Amino acid sequence: MPVLNAHLQHRPASAEDLHEVVRFPQDADELFFAYPKASWPLTVGQLAAAMAERRGSTVALLDGKVAGFANFYQWQHGDSCALGNMMVAPWARGQGVARYLIEAMEHQARTQYKAKVMKVSCFNANAGGLLLYTHLGYQPRAIVERQAQDGRRVALVQMDKPLMD
């Protein structure tokens, strides 16, 4: 279960939430970290398409306002889930939203998909993400080469964490 915080809640994402969520990434790099296949700027259409092909789209609410978004881009019942589209609103950063939402997604992976492992992938330039995931117990398993939209070589750090009941 996510850590209890009177200011934080979560619920399934709705189509109405997307107008708010598309404003979370502040530049093309932030969008690339959260949704590498998307084009800058993020649009409701792009995010709606991602939601349609993914599972578990969830929003975190901070004092009742949409403050975070995440989903699963891979899910294998009884095995693992892979966290995707992890984004936090700029005004909500540094207030525990990402941690809370990741824990909520871990709970969802355990309860709905009976997942034993949660997987995350984080680009090398996303120091904040790498530090957060390792702080939450994720261990690096592989580093794979990817290409940024401008053609640069980037490293995608693949991490995972056992999910305990």
PDB file of C-alpha atoms in Angstrom:
ATOM      1  CA  MET A   1       0.000   0.000   0.000  1.00  0.00           C
ATOM      2  CA  PRO A   2       1.340   3.512  -0.711  1.00  0.00           C
ATOM      3  CA  VAL A   3       2.564   5.494   2.274  1.00  0.00           C
ATOM      4  CA  LEU A   4      -0.354   7.293   3.866  1.00  0.00           C
ATOM      5  CA  ASN A   5      -0.323  11.048   3.338  1.00  0.00           C
ATOM      6  CA  ALA A   6      -3.422  13.124   4.010  1.00  0.00           C
ATOM      7  CA  HIS A   7      -2.549  15.356   1.060  1.00  0.00           C
ATOM      8  CA  LEU A   8      -2.046  12.555  -1.490  1.00  0.00           C
ATOM      9  CA  GLN A   9      -4.573  10.221  -3.090  1.00  0.00           C
ATOM     10  CA  HIS A  10      -4.794   8.345  -6.382  1.00  0.00           C
ATOM     11  CA  ARG A  11      -7.442   7.100  -8.765  1.00  0.00           C
ATOM     12  CA  PRO A  12      -7.748   5.754 -12.300  1.00  0.00           C
ATOM     13  CA  ALA A  13      -6.957   8.412 -14.895  1.00  0.00           C
ATOM     14  CA  SER A  14      -9.859   9.736 -16.958  1.00  0.00           C
ATOM     15  CA  ALA A  15     -10.008  11.421 -20.349  1.00  0.00           C
ATOM     16  CA  GLU A  16     -10.702  14.715 -18.562  1.00  0.00           C
ATOM     17  CA  ASP A  17      -7.352  14.445 -16.726  1.00  0.00           C
ATOM     18  CA  LEU A  18      -5.341  14.430 -19.945  1.00  0.00           C
ATOM     19  CA  HIS A  19      -5.700  18.179 -20.529  1.00  0.00           C
ATOM     20  CA  GLU A  20      -3.847  18.719 -17.250  1.00  0.00           C
ATOM     21  CA  VAL A  21      -1.298  15.919 -17.643  1.00  0.00           C
ATOM     22  CA  VAL A  22      -0.060  17.087 -21.072  1.00  0.00           C
ATOM     23  CA  ARG A  23       1.216  20.242 -19.352  1.00  0.00           C
ATOM     24  CA  PHE A  24       3.498  18.293 -16.965  1.00  0.00           C
ATOM     25  CA  PRO A  25       6.577  17.925 -19.232  1.00  0.00           C
ATOM     26  CA  GLN A  26       8.307  21.307 -19.342  1.00  0.00           C
ATOM     27  CA  ASP A  27      10.534  20.657 -22.359  1.00  0.00           C
ATOM     28  CA  ALA A  28      11.357  18.043 -24.972  1.00  0.00           C
ATOM     29  CA  ASP A  29      13.884  16.329 -22.676  1.00  0.00           C
ATOM     30  CA  GLU A  30      11.338  15.853 -19.882  1.00  0.00           C
ATOM     31  CA  LEU A  31       8.873  14.463 -22.394  1.00  0.00           C
ATOM     32  CA  PHE A  32      11.526  12.091 -23.766  1.00  0.00           C
ATOM     33  CA  PHE A  33      12.205  10.776 -20.237  1.00  0.00           C
ATOM     34  CA  ALA A  34       8.490  10.074 -19.651  1.00  0.00           C
ATOM     35  CA  TYR A  35       7.342   9.063 -23.137  1.00  0.00           C
ATOM     36  CA  PRO A  36      10.184   8.600 -25.657  1.00  0.00           C
ATOM     37  CA  LYS A  37       7.868   7.888 -28.603  1.00  0.00           C
ATOM     38  CA  ALA A  38       5.928  11.144 -28.174  1.00  0.00           C
ATOM     39  CA  SER A  39       6.639  14.339 -30.090  1.00  0.00           C
ATOM     40  CA  TRP A  40       7.101  17.680 -28.358  1.00  0.00           C
ATOM     41  CA  PRO A  41       4.827  19.232 -27.255  1.00  0.00           C
ATOM     42  CA  LEU A  42       2.767  16.440 -25.728  1.00  0.00           C
ATOM     43  CA  THR A  43      -0.835  16.486 -26.902  1.00  0.00           C
ATOM     44  CA  VAL A  44      -4.022  15.007 -25.515  1.00  0.00           C
ATOM     45  CA  GLY A  45      -4.184  12.799 -28.615  1.00  0.00           C
ATOM     46  CA  GLN A  46      -0.721  11.332 -28.027  1.00  0.00           C
ATOM     47  CA  LEU A  47      -1.447  10.658 -24.371  1.00  0.00           C
ATOM     48  CA  ALA A  48      -4.897   9.205 -25.122  1.00  0.00           C
ATOM     49  CA  ALA A  49      -3.255   6.824 -27.616  1.00  0.00           C
ATOM     50  CA  ALA A  50      -0.758   5.721 -24.965  1.00  0.00           C
ATOM     51  CA  MET A  51      -3.566   5.153 -22.462  1.00  0.00           C
ATOM     52  CA  ALA A  52      -5.473   3.052 -25.008  1.00  0.00           C
ATOM     53  CA  GLU A  53      -2.585   0.624 -25.527  1.00  0.00           C
ATOM     54  CA  ARG A  54      -1.383   0.534 -21.921  1.00  0.00           C
ATOM     55  CA  ARG A  55      -2.913  -0.582 -18.634  1.00  0.00           C
ATOM     56  CA  GLY A  56      -3.461   0.884 -15.191  1.00  0.00           C
ATOM     57  CA  SER A  57      -3.316   4.587 -16.091  1.00  0.00           C
ATOM     58  CA  THR A  58      -3.435   6.325 -12.728  1.00  0.00           C
ATOM     59  CA  VAL A  59      -3.313   9.900 -11.488  1.00  0.00           C
ATOM     60  CA  ALA A  60      -1.977  11.067  -8.155  1.00  0.00           C
ATOM     61  CA  LEU A  61      -3.850  13.931  -6.527  1.00  0.00           C
ATOM     62  CA  LEU A  62      -2.146  16.443  -4.254  1.00  0.00           C
ATOM     63  CA  ASP A  63      -4.728  18.340  -2.230  1.00  0.00           C
ATOM     64  CA  GLY A  64      -7.316  17.240  -4.788  1.00  0.00           C
ATOM     65  CA  LYS A  65      -5.423  18.504  -7.863  1.00  0.00           C
ATOM     66  CA  VAL A  66      -4.003  16.188 -10.539  1.00  0.00           C
ATOM     67  CA  ALA A  67      -0.293  16.118  -9.730  1.00  0.00           C
ATOM     68  CA  GLY A  68       1.093  12.899 -11.211  1.00  0.00           C
ATOM     69  CA  PHE A  69       0.429  10.302 -13.904  1.00  0.00           C
ATOM     70  CA  ALA A  70       1.734   6.796 -14.625  1.00  0.00           C
ATOM     71  CA  ASN A  71       0.734   3.512 -16.237  1.00  0.00           C
ATOM     72  CA  PHE A  72       2.092   0.110 -17.253  1.00  0.00           C
ATOM     73  CA  TYR A  73       3.511  -0.364 -20.733  1.00  0.00           C
ATOM     74  CA  GLN A  74       4.070  -4.072 -20.097  1.00  0.00           C
ATOM     75  CA  TRP A  75       2.103  -6.395 -17.856  1.00  0.00           C
ATOM     76  CA  GLN A  76       2.419 -10.135 -17.502  1.00  0.00           C
ATOM     77  CA  HIS A  77      -0.030 -11.632 -15.050  1.00  0.00           C
ATOM     78  CA  GLY A  78       1.801 -13.521 -12.313  1.00  0.00           C
ATOM     79  CA  ASP A  79       5.185 -12.200 -13.416  1.00  0.00           C
ATOM     80  CA  SER A  80       5.937  -8.494 -13.842  1.00  0.00           C
ATOM     81  CA  CYS A  81       4.709  -5.027 -14.722  1.00  0.00           C
ATOM     82  CA  ALA A  82       6.761  -2.239 -16.294  1.00  0.00           C
ATOM     83  CA  LEU A  83       6.106   1.345 -15.191  1.00  0.00           C
ATOM     84  CA  GLY A  84       5.654   3.911 -17.942  1.00  0.00           C
ATOM     85  CA  ASN A  85       4.684   7.520 -18.648  1.00  0.00           C
ATOM     86  CA  MET A  86       5.735   8.531 -15.117  1.00  0.00           C
ATOM     87  CA  MET A  87       5.198  12.313 -14.867  1.00  0.00           C
ATOM     88  CA  VAL A  88       4.750  14.843 -12.060  1.00  0.00           C
ATOM     89  CA  ALA A  89       3.337  18.342 -12.414  1.00  0.00           C
ATOM     90  CA  PRO A  90       6.005  21.040 -12.063  1.00  0.00           C
ATOM     91  CA  TRP A  91       4.149  22.726  -9.181  1.00  0.00           C
ATOM     92  CA  ALA A  92       4.004  19.417  -7.268  1.00  0.00           C
ATOM     93  CA  ARG A  93       7.635  18.325  -7.572  1.00  0.00           C
ATOM     94  CA  GLY A  94       9.588  17.755  -4.377  1.00  0.00           C
ATOM     95  CA  GLN A  95       6.421  16.983  -2.394  1.00  0.00           C
ATOM     96  CA  GLY A  96       6.494  13.183  -2.485  1.00  0.00           C
ATOM     97  CA  VAL A  97       4.137  12.757  -5.447  1.00  0.00           C
ATOM     98  CA  ALA A  98       6.479  10.542  -7.500  1.00  0.00           C
ATOM     99  CA  ARG A  99       7.263   8.283  -4.559  1.00  0.00           C
ATOM    100  CA  TYR A 100       3.584   7.999  -3.645  1.00  0.00           C
ATOM    101  CA  LEU A 101       2.538   7.256  -7.234  1.00  0.00           C
ATOM    102  CA  ILE A 102       5.265   4.647  -7.750  1.00  0.00           C
ATOM    103  CA  GLU A 103       4.177   2.910  -4.538  1.00  0.00           C
ATOM    104  CA  ALA A 104       0.540   3.044  -5.678  1.00  0.00           C
ATOM    105  CA  MET A 105       1.554   1.478  -9.010  1.00  0.00           C
ATOM    106  CA  GLU A 106       3.553  -1.220  -7.190  1.00  0.00           C
ATOM    107  CA  HIS A 107       0.434  -2.015  -5.135  1.00  0.00           C
ATOM    108  CA  GLN A 108      -1.674  -2.157  -8.295  1.00  0.00           C
ATOM    109  CA  ALA A 109       0.887  -4.474  -9.955  1.00  0.00           C
ATOM    110  CA  ARG A 110       0.784  -6.818  -6.949  1.00  0.00           C
ATOM    111  CA  THR A 111      -2.985  -6.854  -6.477  1.00  0.00           C
ATOM    112  CA  GLN A 112      -4.357  -6.669 -10.022  1.00  0.00           C
ATOM    113  CA  TYR A 113      -1.627  -8.475 -11.956  1.00  0.00           C
ATOM    114  CA  LYS A 114      -0.131 -10.664  -9.189  1.00  0.00           C
ATOM    115  CA  ALA A 115       3.232  -9.306 -10.333  1.00  0.00           C
ATOM    116  CA  LYS A 116       6.294 -10.467  -8.466  1.00  0.00           C
ATOM    117  CA  VAL A 117       8.552  -7.803 -10.011  1.00  0.00           C
ATOM    118  CA  MET A 118       8.149  -4.163 -11.025  1.00  0.00           C
ATOM    119  CA  LYS A 119      10.388  -2.970 -13.842  1.00  0.00           C
ATOM    120  CA  VAL A 120      11.371   0.616 -14.595  1.00  0.00           C
ATOM    121  CA  SER A 121      13.561   2.134 -17.276  1.00  0.00           C
ATOM    122  CA  CYS A 122      15.272   5.475 -16.831  1.00  0.00           C
ATOM    123  CA  PHE A 123      17.491   7.423 -19.213  1.00  0.00           C
ATOM    124  CA  ASN A 124      21.021   8.275 -18.104  1.00  0.00           C
ATOM    125  CA  ALA A 125      20.375  12.044 -18.199  1.00  0.00           C
ATOM    126  CA  ASN A 126      17.437  11.718 -15.784  1.00  0.00           C
ATOM    127  CA  ALA A 127      19.489  11.910 -12.588  1.00  0.00           C
ATOM    128  CA  GLY A 128      16.444  12.687 -10.447  1.00  0.00           C
ATOM    129  CA  GLY A 129      14.656   9.583 -11.690  1.00  0.00           C
ATOM    130  CA  LEU A 130      17.697   7.345 -11.267  1.00  0.00           C
ATOM    131  CA  LEU A 131      18.208   8.558  -7.707  1.00  0.00           C
ATOM    132  CA  LEU A 132      14.535   8.161  -6.811  1.00  0.00           C
ATOM    133  CA  TYR A 133      14.251   4.637  -8.201  1.00  0.00           C
ATOM    134  CA  THR A 134      17.394   3.465  -6.398  1.00  0.00           C
ATOM    135  CA  HIS A 135      16.152   5.110  -3.183  1.00  0.00           C
ATOM    136  CA  LEU A 136      12.923   3.102  -3.556  1.00  0.00           C
ATOM    137  CA  GLY A 137      14.849  -0.174  -3.878  1.00  0.00           C
ATOM    138  CA  TYR A 138      15.159  -0.602  -7.639  1.00  0.00           C
ATOM    139  CA  GLN A 139      18.365  -2.285  -8.800  1.00  0.00           C
ATOM    140  CA  PRO A 140      19.996  -1.764 -12.215  1.00  0.00           C
ATOM    141  CA  ARG A 141      19.838  -4.929 -14.351  1.00  0.00           C
ATOM    142  CA  ALA A 142      20.959  -3.733 -17.786  1.00  0.00           C
ATOM    143  CA  ILE A 143      21.993  -0.678 -19.739  1.00  0.00           C
ATOM    144  CA  VAL A 144      20.835  -0.583 -23.339  1.00  0.00           C
ATOM    145  CA  GLU A 145      21.627   1.880 -26.077  1.00  0.00           C
ATOM    146  CA  ARG A 146      18.807   4.027 -27.396  1.00  0.00           C
ATOM    147  CA  GLN A 147      18.678   7.010 -29.697  1.00  0.00           C
ATOM    148  CA  ALA A 148      17.363  10.406 -28.665  1.00  0.00           C
ATOM    149  CA  GLN A 149      15.078  12.225 -31.075  1.00  0.00           C
ATOM    150  CA  ASP A 150      17.997  14.374 -32.215  1.00  0.00           C
ATOM    151  CA  GLY A 151      20.017  11.256 -33.018  1.00  0.00           C
ATOM    152  CA  ARG A 152      22.276  11.304 -29.938  1.00  0.00           C
ATOM    153  CA  ARG A 153      23.211   8.016 -28.300  1.00  0.00           C
ATOM    154  CA  VAL A 154      21.681   7.671 -24.853  1.00  0.00           C
ATOM    155  CA  ALA A 155      21.757   4.943 -22.241  1.00  0.00           C
ATOM    156  CA  LEU A 156      18.540   3.457 -20.920  1.00  0.00           C
ATOM    157  CA  VAL A 157      19.084   2.005 -17.455  1.00  0.00           C
ATOM    158  CA  GLN A 158      16.722  -0.936 -16.915  1.00  0.00           C
ATOM    159  CA  MET A 159      15.958  -1.578 -13.253  1.00  0.00           C
ATOM    160  CA  ASP A 160      13.682  -3.820 -11.276  1.00  0.00           C
ATOM    161  CA  LYS A 161      12.438  -4.471  -7.773  1.00  0.00           C
ATOM    162  CA  PRO A 162      10.865  -7.565  -6.216  1.00  0.00           C
ATOM    163  CA  LEU A 163       7.326  -6.870  -5.038  1.00  0.00           C
ATOM    164  CA  MET A 164       6.580  -8.270  -1.614  1.00  0.00           C
ATOM    165  CA  ASP A 165       3.077  -9.073  -0.422  1.00  0.00           C
TER     166      ASP A 165
END
